[in-house]
Amino acid sequence: MKVFHTISEIREFVRAAKGRGESIGLVPTMGYLHDGHLSLVRRAREENDRVVVSVFVNPLQFGPGEDFERYPRDLGRDSALAAGAGADAVFAPEVAEMYPEPTLTHVTVDGLSEGLCGASRPGHFRGVATVVMKLLNIVSPNRAYFGQKDAQQATVIRRMAADLNLDTSIVILPIVRESDGLAMSSRNVYLTPEGRRAALVLSSSLRLASEIVDGGERDAASVRRAIVAGISAEPMARVDYVAIVHADNLKPLDRLAGRVLIALAVFIDKVRLIDNVVLDLDESAADGAR
Ligand code: PAF
């Protein structure tokens, strides 16, 4: 497996592959790969002739005071894991390669970027959409793979690809969880042992919500109250947001109907974790979005 650091090298790799009639799958990541990323790489391996994994901690999507500097980085480990999962190439540019000048051009997906994580991380999805657009332009893959754990990111990227007629299929794959339910995340390494135990409150409160909905509850405020109560029972946890929205347009719902996304962000000490579940419910209870 090859590791490239420059745009011209990865472009040459892709040009040669496409010249042989091969298809390209891209798995964009910020590195510190875990099984969630590797599930994307394995799927890309099944569906494409060549698989490229990008490893780039994108400064544009971090706000002031966020963890850009201390975000975990280990390219040797990432390259070995990517190769083991079937990648043919890792594209790991430096910041100066991706942004030789401060970028004046941004991609903004209006209407999907401001709520949920966007409310507590202003500018985050503009940074994500911009770097993903750049990566798609650099690698020009047939397919690009993202995880459902970042549900809002997945919605933003899908919409960007549709609005801008990108010639890349956007593939979204399910959340991969630890055996006790914690959603896999590179940021889980920040957790202390007590924090790691407390972090189970994210998945357990989502499970509780699913059970309440299975039991027939359709009032979003009641479901939300139950989730917040569940999280608040954990002393180490502080709710950033709990949102109950339509999965496609991210508009808040009063009543649960259709494809419903229940998404949350919770601080465990200073570590901000996210998780979500999508419920496919009967449309008939719909009363429209607020
Ligand atoms: O999900 C991530 O790791 C990042 O947001 C992405 C899509 C690689 C863009 O930097």
Tab-separated table of C-alpha atoms and ligand atoms in Angstrom:
chain	number	residue	atom	x	y	z
A	1	MET	CA	0.000	0.000	0.000
A	2	LYS	CA	1.216	3.478	-0.895
A	3	VAL	CA	1.191	6.611	1.242
A	4	PHE	CA	1.024	9.902	-0.656
A	5	HIS	CA	1.458	13.350	0.830
A	6	THR	CA	0.940	15.555	-2.212
A	7	ILE	CA	-2.052	16.270	-4.404
A	8	SER	CA	-0.049	15.644	-7.570
A	9	GLU	CA	0.992	12.135	-6.363
A	10	ILE	CA	-2.512	10.984	-5.479
A	11	ARG	CA	-3.851	12.481	-8.727
A	12	GLU	CA	-1.246	10.508	-10.670
A	13	PHE	CA	-2.225	7.298	-8.812
A	14	VAL	CA	-5.906	7.907	-9.638
A	15	ARG	CA	-5.163	8.883	-13.252
A	16	ALA	CA	-3.230	5.641	-13.801
A	17	ALA	CA	-5.979	3.546	-12.169
A	18	LYS	CA	-8.722	5.202	-14.197
A	19	GLY	CA	-6.588	4.739	-17.325
A	20	ARG	CA	-6.794	0.985	-16.673
A	21	GLY	CA	-10.569	1.324	-16.406
A	22	GLU	CA	-10.544	0.868	-12.612
A	23	SER	CA	-13.113	2.384	-10.264
A	24	ILE	CA	-12.069	4.368	-7.178
A	25	GLY	CA	-13.596	4.360	-3.692
A	26	LEU	CA	-12.604	7.133	-1.272
A	27	VAL	CA	-12.898	6.938	2.510
A	28	PRO	CA	-12.293	10.451	3.898
A	29	THR	CA	-11.108	10.402	7.527
A	30	MET	CA	-9.290	12.520	10.053
A	31	GLY	CA	-7.244	9.479	11.034
A	32	TYR	CA	-6.818	7.628	14.300
A	33	LEU	CA	-8.794	4.900	12.604
A	34	HIS	CA	-11.141	2.607	14.484
A	35	ASP	CA	-13.475	-0.182	13.436
A	36	GLY	CA	-16.092	2.311	12.275
A	37	HIS	CA	-13.639	3.700	9.689
A	38	LEU	CA	-12.465	0.204	8.808
A	39	SER	CA	-16.044	-0.901	8.067
A	40	LEU	CA	-16.088	1.897	5.452
A	41	VAL	CA	-12.762	0.750	4.009
A	42	ARG	CA	-13.957	-2.867	3.811
A	43	ARG	CA	-17.149	-1.842	2.021
A	44	ALA	CA	-15.155	0.356	-0.352
A	45	ARG	CA	-12.912	-2.662	-1.017
A	46	GLU	CA	-15.951	-4.751	-2.000
A	47	GLU	CA	-17.380	-2.121	-4.330
A	48	ASN	CA	-14.332	-0.616	-6.074
A	49	ASP	CA	-11.165	-1.685	-7.894
A	50	ARG	CA	-9.003	0.785	-5.927
A	51	VAL	CA	-9.528	2.158	-2.429
A	52	VAL	CA	-8.052	5.441	-1.207
A	53	VAL	CA	-8.233	6.467	2.461
A	54	SER	CA	-7.576	10.129	3.154
A	55	VAL	CA	-6.130	11.055	6.545
A	56	PHE	CA	-6.319	14.787	7.156
A	57	VAL	CA	-7.162	16.667	10.341
A	58	ASN	CA	-8.939	19.575	8.726
A	59	PRO	CA	-8.355	22.849	10.603
A	60	LEU	CA	-11.298	24.493	8.840
A	61	GLN	CA	-13.857	22.414	10.731
A	62	PHE	CA	-12.503	23.149	14.227
A	63	GLY	CA	-13.620	26.231	16.129
A	64	PRO	CA	-11.455	28.332	18.454
A	65	GLY	CA	-10.751	26.411	21.673
A	66	GLU	CA	-11.656	23.043	20.089
A	67	ASP	CA	-9.293	20.074	19.916
A	68	PHE	CA	-7.523	20.661	16.559
A	69	GLU	CA	-4.027	20.654	18.099
A	70	ARG	CA	-4.546	17.678	20.368
A	71	TYR	CA	-6.686	15.598	17.971
A	72	PRO	CA	-5.012	12.134	18.015
A	73	ARG	CA	-2.626	11.544	15.091
A	74	ASP	CA	-0.669	8.393	14.222
A	75	LEU	CA	-0.103	7.945	10.504
A	76	GLY	CA	1.972	4.746	10.897
A	77	ARG	CA	-0.829	3.043	12.802
A	78	ASP	CA	-3.489	4.400	10.394
A	79	SER	CA	-1.584	3.205	7.321
A	80	ALA	CA	-1.202	-0.308	8.766
A	81	LEU	CA	-4.901	-0.489	9.685
A	82	ALA	CA	-6.016	0.892	6.309
A	83	ALA	CA	-3.808	-1.621	4.477
A	84	GLY	CA	-5.187	-4.459	6.620
A	85	ALA	CA	-8.743	-3.476	5.685
A	86	GLY	CA	-7.881	-3.455	1.976
A	87	ALA	CA	-6.845	0.106	1.101
A	88	ASP	CA	-4.501	0.575	-1.871
A	89	ALA	CA	-3.415	4.101	-0.964
A	90	VAL	CA	-3.465	6.566	1.896
A	91	PHE	CA	-3.569	10.255	1.042
A	92	ALA	CA	-2.159	12.164	4.020
A	93	PRO	CA	-1.446	15.783	3.062
A	94	GLU	CA	-0.040	18.448	5.367
A	95	VAL	CA	-2.199	21.494	6.064
A	96	ALA	CA	0.033	23.591	3.774
A	97	GLU	CA	-0.624	21.165	0.897
A	98	MET	CA	-4.413	21.444	1.266
A	99	TYR	CA	-4.470	25.148	2.152
A	100	PRO	CA	-1.346	26.820	0.700
A	101	GLU	CA	-3.207	30.100	1.168
A	102	PRO	CA	-6.089	30.837	3.531
A	103	THR	CA	-9.050	29.647	1.474
A	104	LEU	CA	-11.406	32.370	0.251
A	105	THR	CA	-13.801	29.810	-1.201
A	106	HIS	CA	-16.139	27.815	0.999
A	107	VAL	CA	-19.018	25.412	0.494
A	108	THR	CA	-22.017	26.174	2.684
A	109	VAL	CA	-25.063	23.928	2.780
A	110	ASP	CA	-27.719	26.327	4.029
A	111	GLY	CA	-30.561	25.052	6.151
A	112	LEU	CA	-28.831	21.806	7.171
A	113	SER	CA	-25.720	23.224	8.821
A	114	GLU	CA	-27.032	25.601	11.483
A	115	GLY	CA	-28.933	23.339	13.917
A	116	LEU	CA	-27.871	20.333	16.029
A	117	CYS	CA	-24.029	20.202	16.070
A	118	GLY	CA	-23.920	23.360	13.921
A	119	ALA	CA	-25.496	25.389	16.744
A	120	SER	CA	-22.707	24.565	19.202
A	121	ARG	CA	-19.994	24.442	16.524
A	122	PRO	CA	-20.583	27.460	14.256
A	123	GLY	CA	-18.765	27.096	10.925
A	124	HIS	CA	-18.107	23.394	11.490
A	125	PHE	CA	-20.161	22.105	8.560
A	126	ARG	CA	-18.829	24.811	6.244
A	127	GLY	CA	-15.370	23.436	7.068
A	128	VAL	CA	-16.503	19.852	6.521
A	129	ALA	CA	-18.306	20.560	3.241
A	130	THR	CA	-15.356	22.577	1.927
A	131	VAL	CA	-12.727	19.926	2.679
A	132	VAL	CA	-14.913	17.081	1.411
A	133	MET	CA	-15.495	19.016	-1.819
A	134	LYS	CA	-11.720	19.498	-2.142
A	135	LEU	CA	-11.028	15.804	-1.469
A	136	LEU	CA	-13.644	14.767	-4.035
A	137	ASN	CA	-12.079	17.132	-6.569
A	138	ILE	CA	-8.584	15.820	-5.817
A	139	VAL	CA	-9.396	12.088	-5.862
A	140	SER	CA	-12.481	12.130	-8.161
A	141	PRO	CA	-13.765	8.845	-6.744
A	142	ASN	CA	-16.708	6.882	-8.121
A	143	ARG	CA	-17.938	6.406	-4.557
A	144	ALA	CA	-17.186	8.112	-1.232
A	145	TYR	CA	-17.956	6.493	2.123
A	146	PHE	CA	-19.077	8.147	5.377
A	147	GLY	CA	-20.442	6.892	8.697
A	148	GLN	CA	-23.950	7.442	10.025
A	149	LYS	CA	-22.522	8.349	13.448
A	150	ASP	CA	-22.058	11.862	12.077
A	151	ALA	CA	-25.681	11.935	10.939
A	152	GLN	CA	-25.809	15.660	10.243
A	153	GLN	CA	-22.518	15.518	8.345
A	154	ALA	CA	-23.913	12.674	6.218
A	155	THR	CA	-27.029	14.736	5.429
A	156	VAL	CA	-24.971	17.823	4.587
A	157	ILE	CA	-22.616	15.893	2.284
A	158	ARG	CA	-25.413	14.036	0.526
A	159	ARG	CA	-27.180	17.316	-0.149
A	160	MET	CA	-23.995	19.060	-1.310
A	161	ALA	CA	-23.370	16.205	-3.762
A	162	ALA	CA	-26.924	16.425	-5.103
A	163	ASP	CA	-27.044	20.234	-5.304
A	164	LEU	CA	-23.660	20.484	-7.048
A	165	ASN	CA	-24.240	17.470	-9.366
A	166	LEU	CA	-21.127	15.703	-8.135
A	167	ASP	CA	-20.212	12.615	-10.131
A	168	THR	CA	-19.536	10.611	-6.954
A	169	SER	CA	-22.042	8.332	-5.194
A	170	ILE	CA	-22.209	9.141	-1.496
A	171	VAL	CA	-22.471	5.930	0.552
A	172	ILE	CA	-23.496	6.160	4.228
A	173	LEU	CA	-22.873	3.114	6.438
A	174	PRO	CA	-24.282	2.243	9.880
A	175	ILE	CA	-22.748	3.224	13.215
A	176	VAL	CA	-20.243	0.688	14.546
A	177	ARG	CA	-20.446	0.216	18.324
A	178	GLU	CA	-18.263	-1.288	21.033
A	179	SER	CA	-19.763	-4.464	22.533
A	180	ASP	CA	-21.289	-2.396	25.381
A	181	GLY	CA	-23.009	0.018	22.981
A	182	LEU	CA	-20.619	3.000	22.896
A	183	ALA	CA	-20.441	4.398	19.358
A	184	MET	CA	-16.872	4.176	18.055
A	185	SER	CA	-15.137	7.540	17.774
A	186	SER	CA	-11.535	8.717	17.572
A	187	ARG	CA	-12.396	11.061	20.464
A	188	ASN	CA	-13.157	8.116	22.793
A	189	VAL	CA	-9.404	8.041	23.559
A	190	TYR	CA	-9.875	11.288	25.510
A	191	LEU	CA	-12.118	9.507	28.057
A	192	THR	CA	-10.850	8.559	31.502
A	193	PRO	CA	-11.905	5.077	32.717
A	194	GLU	CA	-14.785	6.681	34.681
A	195	GLY	CA	-15.692	8.788	31.646
A	196	ARG	CA	-15.672	5.700	29.439
A	197	ARG	CA	-18.242	4.084	31.768
A	198	ALA	CA	-20.305	7.300	31.980
A	199	ALA	CA	-20.293	7.621	28.163
A	200	LEU	CA	-22.615	4.610	27.945
A	201	VAL	CA	-25.387	7.040	28.860
A	202	LEU	CA	-25.521	8.199	25.214
A	203	SER	CA	-26.407	4.815	23.727
A	204	SER	CA	-28.529	3.752	26.704
A	205	SER	CA	-30.674	6.897	26.528
A	206	LEU	CA	-31.163	6.379	22.784
A	207	ARG	CA	-32.161	2.766	23.457
A	208	LEU	CA	-34.623	3.982	26.076
A	209	ALA	CA	-36.068	6.466	23.554
A	210	SER	CA	-36.483	3.704	20.942
A	211	GLU	CA	-38.305	1.575	23.502
A	212	ILE	CA	-40.639	4.422	24.424
A	213	VAL	CA	-41.400	5.002	20.738
A	214	ASP	CA	-41.887	1.242	20.212
A	215	GLY	CA	-44.410	1.449	23.032
A	216	GLY	CA	-46.434	3.956	20.971
A	217	GLU	CA	-45.224	7.376	22.200
A	218	ARG	CA	-45.226	9.905	19.346
A	219	ASP	CA	-44.957	13.188	21.236
A	220	ALA	CA	-41.459	14.544	20.596
A	221	ALA	CA	-41.354	16.611	23.801
A	222	SER	CA	-42.119	13.510	25.926
A	223	VAL	CA	-39.460	11.426	24.187
A	224	ARG	CA	-36.966	14.263	24.534
A	225	ARG	CA	-37.757	14.683	28.247
A	226	ALA	CA	-37.110	10.970	28.827
A	227	ILE	CA	-33.736	11.192	27.064
A	228	VAL	CA	-32.668	14.309	28.968
A	229	ALA	CA	-33.736	12.701	32.265
A	230	GLY	CA	-31.724	9.581	31.414
A	231	ILE	CA	-28.602	11.607	30.620
A	232	SER	CA	-29.010	13.879	33.638
A	233	ALA	CA	-29.040	10.831	35.918
A	234	GLU	CA	-25.345	10.397	35.050
A	235	PRO	CA	-23.375	12.906	37.171
A	236	MET	CA	-20.438	13.091	34.721
A	237	ALA	CA	-22.704	13.938	31.764
A	238	ARG	CA	-23.929	17.335	30.550
A	239	VAL	CA	-26.360	17.608	27.643
A	240	ASP	CA	-25.213	19.775	24.740
A	241	TYR	CA	-28.355	19.041	22.714
A	242	VAL	CA	-31.010	16.398	22.186
A	243	ALA	CA	-32.779	16.843	18.858
A	244	ILE	CA	-35.719	15.021	17.331
A	245	VAL	CA	-35.845	15.954	13.658
A	246	HIS	CA	-36.842	14.646	10.263
A	247	ALA	CA	-33.916	12.519	9.068
A	248	ASP	CA	-33.835	14.066	5.579
A	249	ASN	CA	-34.315	17.800	6.194
A	250	LEU	CA	-33.267	17.972	9.895
A	251	LYS	CA	-36.361	20.051	10.727
A	252	PRO	CA	-37.576	19.684	14.341
A	253	LEU	CA	-40.676	17.503	14.763
A	254	ASP	CA	-43.533	17.934	17.228
A	255	ARG	CA	-44.813	14.436	16.531
A	256	LEU	CA	-42.708	11.466	15.474
A	257	ALA	CA	-43.580	10.196	11.995
A	258	GLY	CA	-41.730	9.035	8.901
A	259	ARG	CA	-37.928	8.850	9.043
A	260	VAL	CA	-37.068	10.325	12.419
A	261	LEU	CA	-33.531	11.160	13.538
A	262	ILE	CA	-32.956	11.334	17.280
A	263	ALA	CA	-29.515	12.877	17.679
A	264	LEU	CA	-27.632	14.009	20.726
A	265	ALA	CA	-24.371	15.529	21.855
A	266	VAL	CA	-23.242	15.107	25.432
A	267	PHE	CA	-20.201	16.332	27.309
A	268	ILE	CA	-18.576	13.696	29.510
A	269	ASP	CA	-16.272	15.926	31.531
A	270	LYS	CA	-14.824	18.049	28.728
A	271	VAL	CA	-15.169	15.393	26.008
A	272	ARG	CA	-18.024	16.074	23.588
A	273	LEU	CA	-19.521	12.872	22.191
A	274	ILE	CA	-22.338	12.382	19.693
A	275	ASP	CA	-24.674	9.510	18.904
A	276	ASN	CA	-27.978	9.007	17.111
A	277	VAL	CA	-30.647	6.614	15.992
A	278	VAL	CA	-32.944	6.718	12.959
A	279	LEU	CA	-36.454	5.344	13.414
A	280	ASP	CA	-38.628	4.438	10.436
A	281	LEU	CA	-42.154	5.205	11.568
A	282	ASP	CA	-45.554	5.306	9.970
A	283	GLU	CA	-46.062	8.633	8.134
A	284	SER	CA	-49.701	8.838	9.207
A	285	ALA	CA	-48.960	10.406	12.621
A	286	ALA	CA	-47.286	13.345	10.873
A	287	ASP	CA	-48.414	16.836	11.843
A	288	GLY	CA	-45.688	18.586	9.881
A	289	ALA	CA	-42.498	20.176	11.017
A	290	ARG	CA	-42.459	23.231	13.198
B	1	PAF	O1	-15.922	12.598	9.587
B	1	PAF	C1	-14.749	13.033	9.519
B	1	PAF	O2	-13.806	12.382	9.958
B	1	PAF	C2	-14.489	14.390	8.895
B	1	PAF	O3	-15.481	15.303	9.229
B	1	PAF	C3	-14.276	14.326	7.373
B	1	PAF	C4	-15.526	13.863	6.652
B	1	PAF	C5	-13.124	13.389	7.053
B	1	PAF	C6	-13.925	15.720	6.852
B	1	PAF	O4	-12.785	16.234	7.466
